Protein backbone atom coordinates (compact mmCIF):
# COMPACT_ATOMS: atom_id res chain seq x y z
CA UNK A 1 0.00 0.00 0.00
CA UNK A 2 1.34 3.45 -0.89
CA UNK A 3 1.86 5.96 1.87
CA UNK A 4 -0.65 8.75 2.22
CA UNK A 5 0.59 12.12 1.14
CA UNK A 6 -0.26 14.96 3.50
CA UNK A 7 -0.48 18.64 2.64
CA UNK A 8 3.08 19.30 3.84
CA UNK A 9 4.50 16.75 1.41
CA UNK A 10 4.96 17.30 -2.30
CA UNK A 11 4.72 14.61 -4.94
CA UNK A 12 7.55 15.79 -7.12
CA UNK A 13 8.55 12.94 -9.36
CA UNK A 14 7.30 9.97 -11.31
CA UNK A 15 8.83 7.46 -13.67
CA UNK A 16 8.04 4.16 -15.30
CA UNK A 17 10.35 1.34 -16.28
CA UNK A 18 10.56 -2.37 -17.04
CA UNK A 19 12.18 -4.88 -14.69
CA UNK A 20 13.53 -7.53 -17.08
CA UNK A 21 14.45 -9.92 -14.26
CA UNK A 22 10.93 -10.03 -12.81
CA UNK A 23 9.17 -9.45 -16.17
CA UNK A 24 7.32 -6.59 -14.47
CA UNK A 25 6.51 -2.96 -15.20
CA UNK A 26 7.09 -0.56 -12.34
CA UNK A 27 5.79 2.93 -11.63
CA UNK A 28 7.92 4.99 -9.25
CA UNK A 29 6.66 7.94 -7.18
CA UNK A 30 8.97 10.28 -5.24
CA UNK A 31 7.41 12.35 -2.44
CA UNK A 32 9.26 15.13 -0.61
CA UNK A 33 8.81 15.24 3.16
CA UNK A 34 10.06 18.72 4.04
CA UNK A 35 9.70 18.13 7.80
CA UNK A 36 12.06 15.14 7.91
CA UNK A 37 14.25 16.45 5.06
CA UNK A 38 14.02 13.30 3.00
CA UNK A 39 12.04 11.99 0.06
CA UNK A 40 10.06 8.78 0.15
CA UNK A 41 10.01 6.40 -2.78
CA UNK A 42 6.94 4.27 -3.55
CA UNK A 43 6.92 1.59 -6.26
CA UNK A 44 3.85 0.16 -7.98
CA UNK A 45 4.36 -3.18 -9.74
CA UNK A 46 2.03 -4.47 -12.42
CA UNK A 47 2.52 -8.11 -11.40
CA UNK A 48 1.38 -7.54 -7.80
CA UNK A 49 -1.06 -4.79 -8.80
CA UNK A 50 -0.07 -2.94 -5.64
CA UNK A 51 2.18 -0.24 -4.20
CA UNK A 52 5.07 -0.89 -1.88
CA UNK A 53 7.07 1.57 0.15
CA UNK A 54 10.81 1.48 -0.38
CA UNK A 55 13.41 3.43 1.52
CA UNK A 56 13.71 7.17 2.01
CA UNK A 57 16.46 9.12 0.26
CA UNK A 58 18.34 12.28 1.38
CA UNK A 59 17.49 14.17 -1.84
CA UNK A 60 14.68 16.26 -3.17
CA UNK A 61 14.14 16.23 -6.89
CA UNK A 62 14.67 19.49 -8.73
CA UNK A 63 11.17 20.50 -9.64
CA UNK A 64 9.57 23.84 -10.30
CA UNK A 65 6.21 23.17 -8.60
CA UNK A 66 5.24 20.63 -11.27
CA UNK A 67 5.68 16.89 -11.57
CA UNK A 68 9.06 15.81 -12.83
CA UNK A 69 9.20 12.67 -14.95
CA UNK A 70 12.39 10.65 -14.74
CA UNK A 71 14.47 9.90 -17.82
CA UNK A 72 14.63 6.14 -18.37
CA UNK A 73 18.14 5.34 -19.53
CA UNK A 74 20.31 2.26 -19.10
CA UNK A 75 17.63 0.51 -17.00
CA UNK A 76 17.33 3.35 -14.49
CA UNK A 77 15.21 6.45 -14.00
CA UNK A 78 17.28 9.65 -13.78
CA UNK A 79 16.43 12.96 -12.13
CA UNK A 80 18.31 16.10 -11.20
CA UNK A 81 18.14 16.60 -7.47
CA UNK A 82 19.55 18.49 -4.53
CA UNK A 83 20.75 17.12 -1.21
CA UNK A 84 18.68 18.76 1.53
CA UNK A 85 20.39 21.92 2.72
CA UNK A 86 22.59 22.26 -0.38
CA UNK A 87 22.01 24.22 -3.57
CA UNK A 88 24.24 22.29 -5.94
CA UNK A 89 22.75 19.90 -8.47
CA UNK A 90 23.35 16.17 -8.41
CA UNK A 91 22.18 13.52 -10.86
CA UNK A 92 20.47 10.59 -9.15
CA UNK A 93 19.12 7.40 -10.63
CA UNK A 94 16.73 4.71 -9.48
CA UNK A 95 17.60 1.23 -10.75
CA UNK A 96 14.31 -0.37 -11.78
CA UNK A 97 15.53 -3.93 -11.09
CA UNK A 98 17.28 -3.47 -7.72
CA UNK A 99 14.99 -0.58 -6.63
CA UNK A 100 17.98 1.32 -5.29
CA UNK A 101 19.10 4.93 -5.69
CA UNK A 102 22.62 6.12 -6.45
CA UNK A 103 24.34 9.29 -7.60
CA UNK A 104 25.64 9.49 -11.16
CA UNK A 105 28.77 11.48 -12.01
CA UNK A 106 28.13 15.06 -13.10
CA UNK A 107 30.29 16.96 -15.58
CA UNK A 108 33.64 18.05 -14.24
CA UNK A 109 34.36 21.79 -14.37
CA UNK A 110 34.60 24.10 -16.10
CA UNK A 111 30.85 24.38 -16.56
CA UNK A 112 29.59 27.95 -16.54
CA UNK A 113 27.02 27.86 -13.74
CA UNK A 114 25.28 31.24 -13.69
CA UNK A 115 23.53 32.52 -10.57
CA UNK A 116 21.04 29.95 -9.23
CA UNK A 117 17.98 32.13 -9.87
CA UNK A 118 19.02 32.88 -13.45
CA UNK A 119 18.91 29.39 -14.93
CA UNK A 120 17.40 25.93 -14.89
CA UNK A 121 18.92 22.56 -15.78
CA UNK A 122 17.07 19.57 -17.19
CA UNK A 123 18.13 16.01 -17.96
CA UNK A 124 17.37 14.39 -21.30
CA UNK A 125 18.67 12.06 -23.96
CA UNK A 126 20.42 13.07 -27.16
CA UNK A 127 22.01 10.71 -29.67
CA UNK A 128 21.61 7.71 -27.34
CA UNK A 129 23.50 9.50 -24.55
CA UNK A 130 22.17 11.14 -21.40
CA UNK A 131 22.47 14.90 -21.60
CA UNK A 132 22.09 17.97 -19.41
CA UNK A 133 20.50 21.10 -20.84
CA UNK A 134 21.34 24.40 -19.14
CA UNK A 135 18.58 26.94 -19.85
CA UNK A 136 19.15 30.71 -20.27
CA UNK A 137 22.02 30.28 -22.63
CA UNK A 138 21.41 26.69 -23.63
CA UNK A 139 24.43 24.46 -23.17
CA UNK A 140 24.02 20.77 -23.99
CA UNK A 141 26.50 18.37 -22.36
CA UNK A 142 26.55 14.66 -23.31
CA UNK A 143 27.90 11.76 -21.25
CA UNK A 144 30.00 9.71 -23.67
CA UNK A 145 30.73 6.88 -21.22
CA UNK A 146 27.92 6.15 -18.78
CA UNK A 147 28.79 6.96 -15.16
CA UNK A 148 32.19 8.53 -15.93
CA UNK A 149 32.38 12.19 -14.89
CA UNK A 150 35.30 12.96 -17.20
CA UNK A 151 33.36 11.69 -20.24
CA UNK A 152 30.91 14.63 -20.27
CA UNK A 153 31.54 16.85 -23.27
CA UNK A 154 29.91 20.10 -24.25
CA UNK A 155 28.20 19.34 -27.56
CA UNK A 156 26.83 22.75 -28.46
CA UNK A 157 25.48 26.06 -27.17
CA UNK A 158 22.60 28.20 -28.32
CA UNK A 159 23.28 31.81 -27.47
CA UNK A 160 20.21 33.53 -28.89
CA UNK A 161 18.53 35.85 -26.39
CA UNK A 162 15.10 34.50 -27.27
CA UNK A 163 14.89 30.80 -28.05
CA UNK A 164 11.52 29.92 -29.64
mmCIF file of C-alpha atoms in Angstrom:
data_model
loop_
_atom_site.group_PDB
_atom_site.id
_atom_site.type_symbol
_atom_site.label_atom_id
_atom_site.label_comp_id
_atom_site.label_asym_id
_atom_site.label_seq_id
_atom_site.Cartn_x
_atom_site.Cartn_y
_atom_site.Cartn_z
ATOM 1 C CA UNK A 1 0.000 0.000 0.000
ATOM 2 C CA UNK A 2 1.335 3.447 -0.887
ATOM 3 C CA UNK A 3 1.862 5.957 1.866
ATOM 4 C CA UNK A 4 -0.646 8.745 2.222
ATOM 5 C CA UNK A 5 0.592 12.119 1.139
ATOM 6 C CA UNK A 6 -0.261 14.961 3.500
ATOM 7 C CA UNK A 7 -0.484 18.636 2.641
ATOM 8 C CA UNK A 8 3.084 19.298 3.844
ATOM 9 C CA UNK A 9 4.505 16.748 1.414
ATOM 10 C CA UNK A 10 4.960 17.300 -2.298
ATOM 11 C CA UNK A 11 4.720 14.606 -4.943
ATOM 12 C CA UNK A 12 7.547 15.793 -7.123
ATOM 13 C CA UNK A 13 8.553 12.939 -9.362
ATOM 14 C CA UNK A 14 7.301 9.966 -11.313
ATOM 15 C CA UNK A 15 8.826 7.464 -13.666
ATOM 16 C CA UNK A 16 8.043 4.160 -15.304
ATOM 17 C CA UNK A 17 10.348 1.335 -16.275
ATOM 18 C CA UNK A 18 10.561 -2.366 -17.042
ATOM 19 C CA UNK A 19 12.176 -4.876 -14.687
ATOM 20 C CA UNK A 20 13.526 -7.526 -17.080
ATOM 21 C CA UNK A 21 14.447 -9.921 -14.255
ATOM 22 C CA UNK A 22 10.929 -10.034 -12.814
ATOM 23 C CA UNK A 23 9.167 -9.447 -16.166
ATOM 24 C CA UNK A 24 7.321 -6.586 -14.470
ATOM 25 C CA UNK A 25 6.508 -2.963 -15.204
ATOM 26 C CA UNK A 26 7.085 -0.555 -12.342
ATOM 27 C CA UNK A 27 5.785 2.933 -11.628
ATOM 28 C CA UNK A 28 7.922 4.993 -9.248
ATOM 29 C CA UNK A 29 6.665 7.937 -7.179
ATOM 30 C CA UNK A 30 8.970 10.281 -5.235
ATOM 31 C CA UNK A 31 7.409 12.350 -2.438
ATOM 32 C CA UNK A 32 9.261 15.126 -0.610
ATOM 33 C CA UNK A 33 8.809 15.236 3.163
ATOM 34 C CA UNK A 34 10.059 18.718 4.044
ATOM 35 C CA UNK A 35 9.703 18.125 7.804
ATOM 36 C CA UNK A 36 12.059 15.142 7.910
ATOM 37 C CA UNK A 37 14.246 16.453 5.059
ATOM 38 C CA UNK A 38 14.022 13.301 2.995
ATOM 39 C CA UNK A 39 12.044 11.993 0.063
ATOM 40 C CA UNK A 40 10.056 8.782 0.154
ATOM 41 C CA UNK A 41 10.006 6.403 -2.778
ATOM 42 C CA UNK A 42 6.943 4.273 -3.550
ATOM 43 C CA UNK A 43 6.923 1.587 -6.264
ATOM 44 C CA UNK A 44 3.848 0.155 -7.984
ATOM 45 C CA UNK A 45 4.362 -3.178 -9.736
ATOM 46 C CA UNK A 46 2.031 -4.469 -12.425
ATOM 47 C CA UNK A 47 2.516 -8.114 -11.396
ATOM 48 C CA UNK A 48 1.380 -7.545 -7.796
ATOM 49 C CA UNK A 49 -1.064 -4.789 -8.797
ATOM 50 C CA UNK A 50 -0.071 -2.936 -5.637
ATOM 51 C CA UNK A 51 2.180 -0.237 -4.202
ATOM 52 C CA UNK A 52 5.070 -0.891 -1.876
ATOM 53 C CA UNK A 53 7.067 1.570 0.147
ATOM 54 C CA UNK A 54 10.807 1.481 -0.382
ATOM 55 C CA UNK A 55 13.412 3.435 1.520
ATOM 56 C CA UNK A 56 13.714 7.168 2.013
ATOM 57 C CA UNK A 57 16.458 9.124 0.261
ATOM 58 C CA UNK A 58 18.338 12.282 1.383
ATOM 59 C CA UNK A 59 17.489 14.170 -1.836
ATOM 60 C CA UNK A 60 14.677 16.263 -3.168
ATOM 61 C CA UNK A 61 14.135 16.231 -6.895
ATOM 62 C CA UNK A 62 14.674 19.490 -8.725
ATOM 63 C CA UNK A 63 11.171 20.497 -9.645
ATOM 64 C CA UNK A 64 9.566 23.836 -10.302
ATOM 65 C CA UNK A 65 6.206 23.175 -8.604
ATOM 66 C CA UNK A 66 5.244 20.633 -11.275
ATOM 67 C CA UNK A 67 5.680 16.890 -11.570
ATOM 68 C CA UNK A 68 9.059 15.814 -12.826
ATOM 69 C CA UNK A 69 9.196 12.666 -14.948
ATOM 70 C CA UNK A 70 12.388 10.652 -14.742
ATOM 71 C CA UNK A 71 14.467 9.905 -17.819
ATOM 72 C CA UNK A 72 14.626 6.139 -18.365
ATOM 73 C CA UNK A 73 18.140 5.338 -19.529
ATOM 74 C CA UNK A 74 20.309 2.263 -19.098
ATOM 75 C CA UNK A 75 17.629 0.511 -17.001
ATOM 76 C CA UNK A 76 17.329 3.351 -14.495
ATOM 77 C CA UNK A 77 15.206 6.451 -14.003
ATOM 78 C CA UNK A 78 17.283 9.647 -13.782
ATOM 79 C CA UNK A 79 16.430 12.962 -12.129
ATOM 80 C CA UNK A 80 18.308 16.100 -11.204
ATOM 81 C CA UNK A 81 18.142 16.595 -7.474
ATOM 82 C CA UNK A 82 19.550 18.495 -4.529
ATOM 83 C CA UNK A 83 20.753 17.124 -1.209
ATOM 84 C CA UNK A 84 18.675 18.765 1.531
ATOM 85 C CA UNK A 85 20.385 21.920 2.725
ATOM 86 C CA UNK A 86 22.585 22.261 -0.377
ATOM 87 C CA UNK A 87 22.008 24.224 -3.570
ATOM 88 C CA UNK A 88 24.244 22.286 -5.936
ATOM 89 C CA UNK A 89 22.747 19.904 -8.469
ATOM 90 C CA UNK A 90 23.350 16.170 -8.408
ATOM 91 C CA UNK A 91 22.178 13.522 -10.857
ATOM 92 C CA UNK A 92 20.466 10.590 -9.145
ATOM 93 C CA UNK A 93 19.125 7.400 -10.628
ATOM 94 C CA UNK A 94 16.726 4.715 -9.480
ATOM 95 C CA UNK A 95 17.602 1.232 -10.751
ATOM 96 C CA UNK A 96 14.305 -0.366 -11.783
ATOM 97 C CA UNK A 97 15.533 -3.929 -11.092
ATOM 98 C CA UNK A 98 17.276 -3.470 -7.718
ATOM 99 C CA UNK A 99 14.994 -0.579 -6.631
ATOM 100 C CA UNK A 100 17.977 1.322 -5.286
ATOM 101 C CA UNK A 101 19.101 4.932 -5.695
ATOM 102 C CA UNK A 102 22.617 6.122 -6.447
ATOM 103 C CA UNK A 103 24.345 9.287 -7.598
ATOM 104 C CA UNK A 104 25.638 9.490 -11.160
ATOM 105 C CA UNK A 105 28.766 11.481 -12.011
ATOM 106 C CA UNK A 106 28.125 15.060 -13.103
ATOM 107 C CA UNK A 107 30.294 16.961 -15.583
ATOM 108 C CA UNK A 108 33.636 18.053 -14.238
ATOM 109 C CA UNK A 109 34.355 21.791 -14.374
ATOM 110 C CA UNK A 110 34.603 24.097 -16.104
ATOM 111 C CA UNK A 111 30.847 24.384 -16.557
ATOM 112 C CA UNK A 112 29.594 27.946 -16.544
ATOM 113 C CA UNK A 113 27.019 27.863 -13.739
ATOM 114 C CA UNK A 114 25.280 31.245 -13.686
ATOM 115 C CA UNK A 115 23.531 32.523 -10.574
ATOM 116 C CA UNK A 116 21.043 29.949 -9.228
ATOM 117 C CA UNK A 117 17.984 32.130 -9.866
ATOM 118 C CA UNK A 118 19.019 32.880 -13.453
ATOM 119 C CA UNK A 119 18.906 29.391 -14.934
ATOM 120 C CA UNK A 120 17.400 25.926 -14.887
ATOM 121 C CA UNK A 121 18.915 22.559 -15.779
ATOM 122 C CA UNK A 122 17.066 19.570 -17.193
ATOM 123 C CA UNK A 123 18.126 16.010 -17.961
ATOM 124 C CA UNK A 124 17.373 14.392 -21.303
ATOM 125 C CA UNK A 125 18.666 12.061 -23.963
ATOM 126 C CA UNK A 126 20.422 13.068 -27.163
ATOM 127 C CA UNK A 127 22.014 10.712 -29.671
ATOM 128 C CA UNK A 128 21.610 7.709 -27.339
ATOM 129 C CA UNK A 129 23.505 9.502 -24.548
ATOM 130 C CA UNK A 130 22.168 11.139 -21.396
ATOM 131 C CA UNK A 131 22.474 14.900 -21.599
ATOM 132 C CA UNK A 132 22.086 17.974 -19.408
ATOM 133 C CA UNK A 133 20.496 21.097 -20.842
ATOM 134 C CA UNK A 134 21.344 24.395 -19.143
ATOM 135 C CA UNK A 135 18.584 26.935 -19.846
ATOM 136 C CA UNK A 136 19.149 30.710 -20.271
ATOM 137 C CA UNK A 137 22.021 30.284 -22.631
ATOM 138 C CA UNK A 138 21.407 26.687 -23.633
ATOM 139 C CA UNK A 139 24.432 24.456 -23.166
ATOM 140 C CA UNK A 140 24.023 20.770 -23.992
ATOM 141 C CA UNK A 141 26.496 18.375 -22.360
ATOM 142 C CA UNK A 142 26.551 14.664 -23.314
ATOM 143 C CA UNK A 143 27.902 11.755 -21.251
ATOM 144 C CA UNK A 144 30.004 9.714 -23.669
ATOM 145 C CA UNK A 145 30.733 6.875 -21.223
ATOM 146 C CA UNK A 146 27.923 6.152 -18.776
ATOM 147 C CA UNK A 147 28.791 6.961 -15.158
ATOM 148 C CA UNK A 148 32.188 8.526 -15.927
ATOM 149 C CA UNK A 149 32.378 12.191 -14.889
ATOM 150 C CA UNK A 150 35.301 12.956 -17.196
ATOM 151 C CA UNK A 151 33.362 11.691 -20.237
ATOM 152 C CA UNK A 152 30.905 14.628 -20.267
ATOM 153 C CA UNK A 153 31.540 16.853 -23.268
ATOM 154 C CA UNK A 154 29.906 20.104 -24.249
ATOM 155 C CA UNK A 155 28.203 19.344 -27.558
ATOM 156 C CA UNK A 156 26.830 22.748 -28.460
ATOM 157 C CA UNK A 157 25.479 26.058 -27.168
ATOM 158 C CA UNK A 158 22.598 28.196 -28.315
ATOM 159 C CA UNK A 159 23.276 31.809 -27.468
ATOM 160 C CA UNK A 160 20.208 33.529 -28.890
ATOM 161 C CA UNK A 161 18.530 35.845 -26.388
ATOM 162 C CA UNK A 162 15.100 34.498 -27.271
ATOM 163 C CA UNK A 163 14.886 30.797 -28.055
ATOM 164 C CA UNK A 164 11.525 29.916 -29.642
#
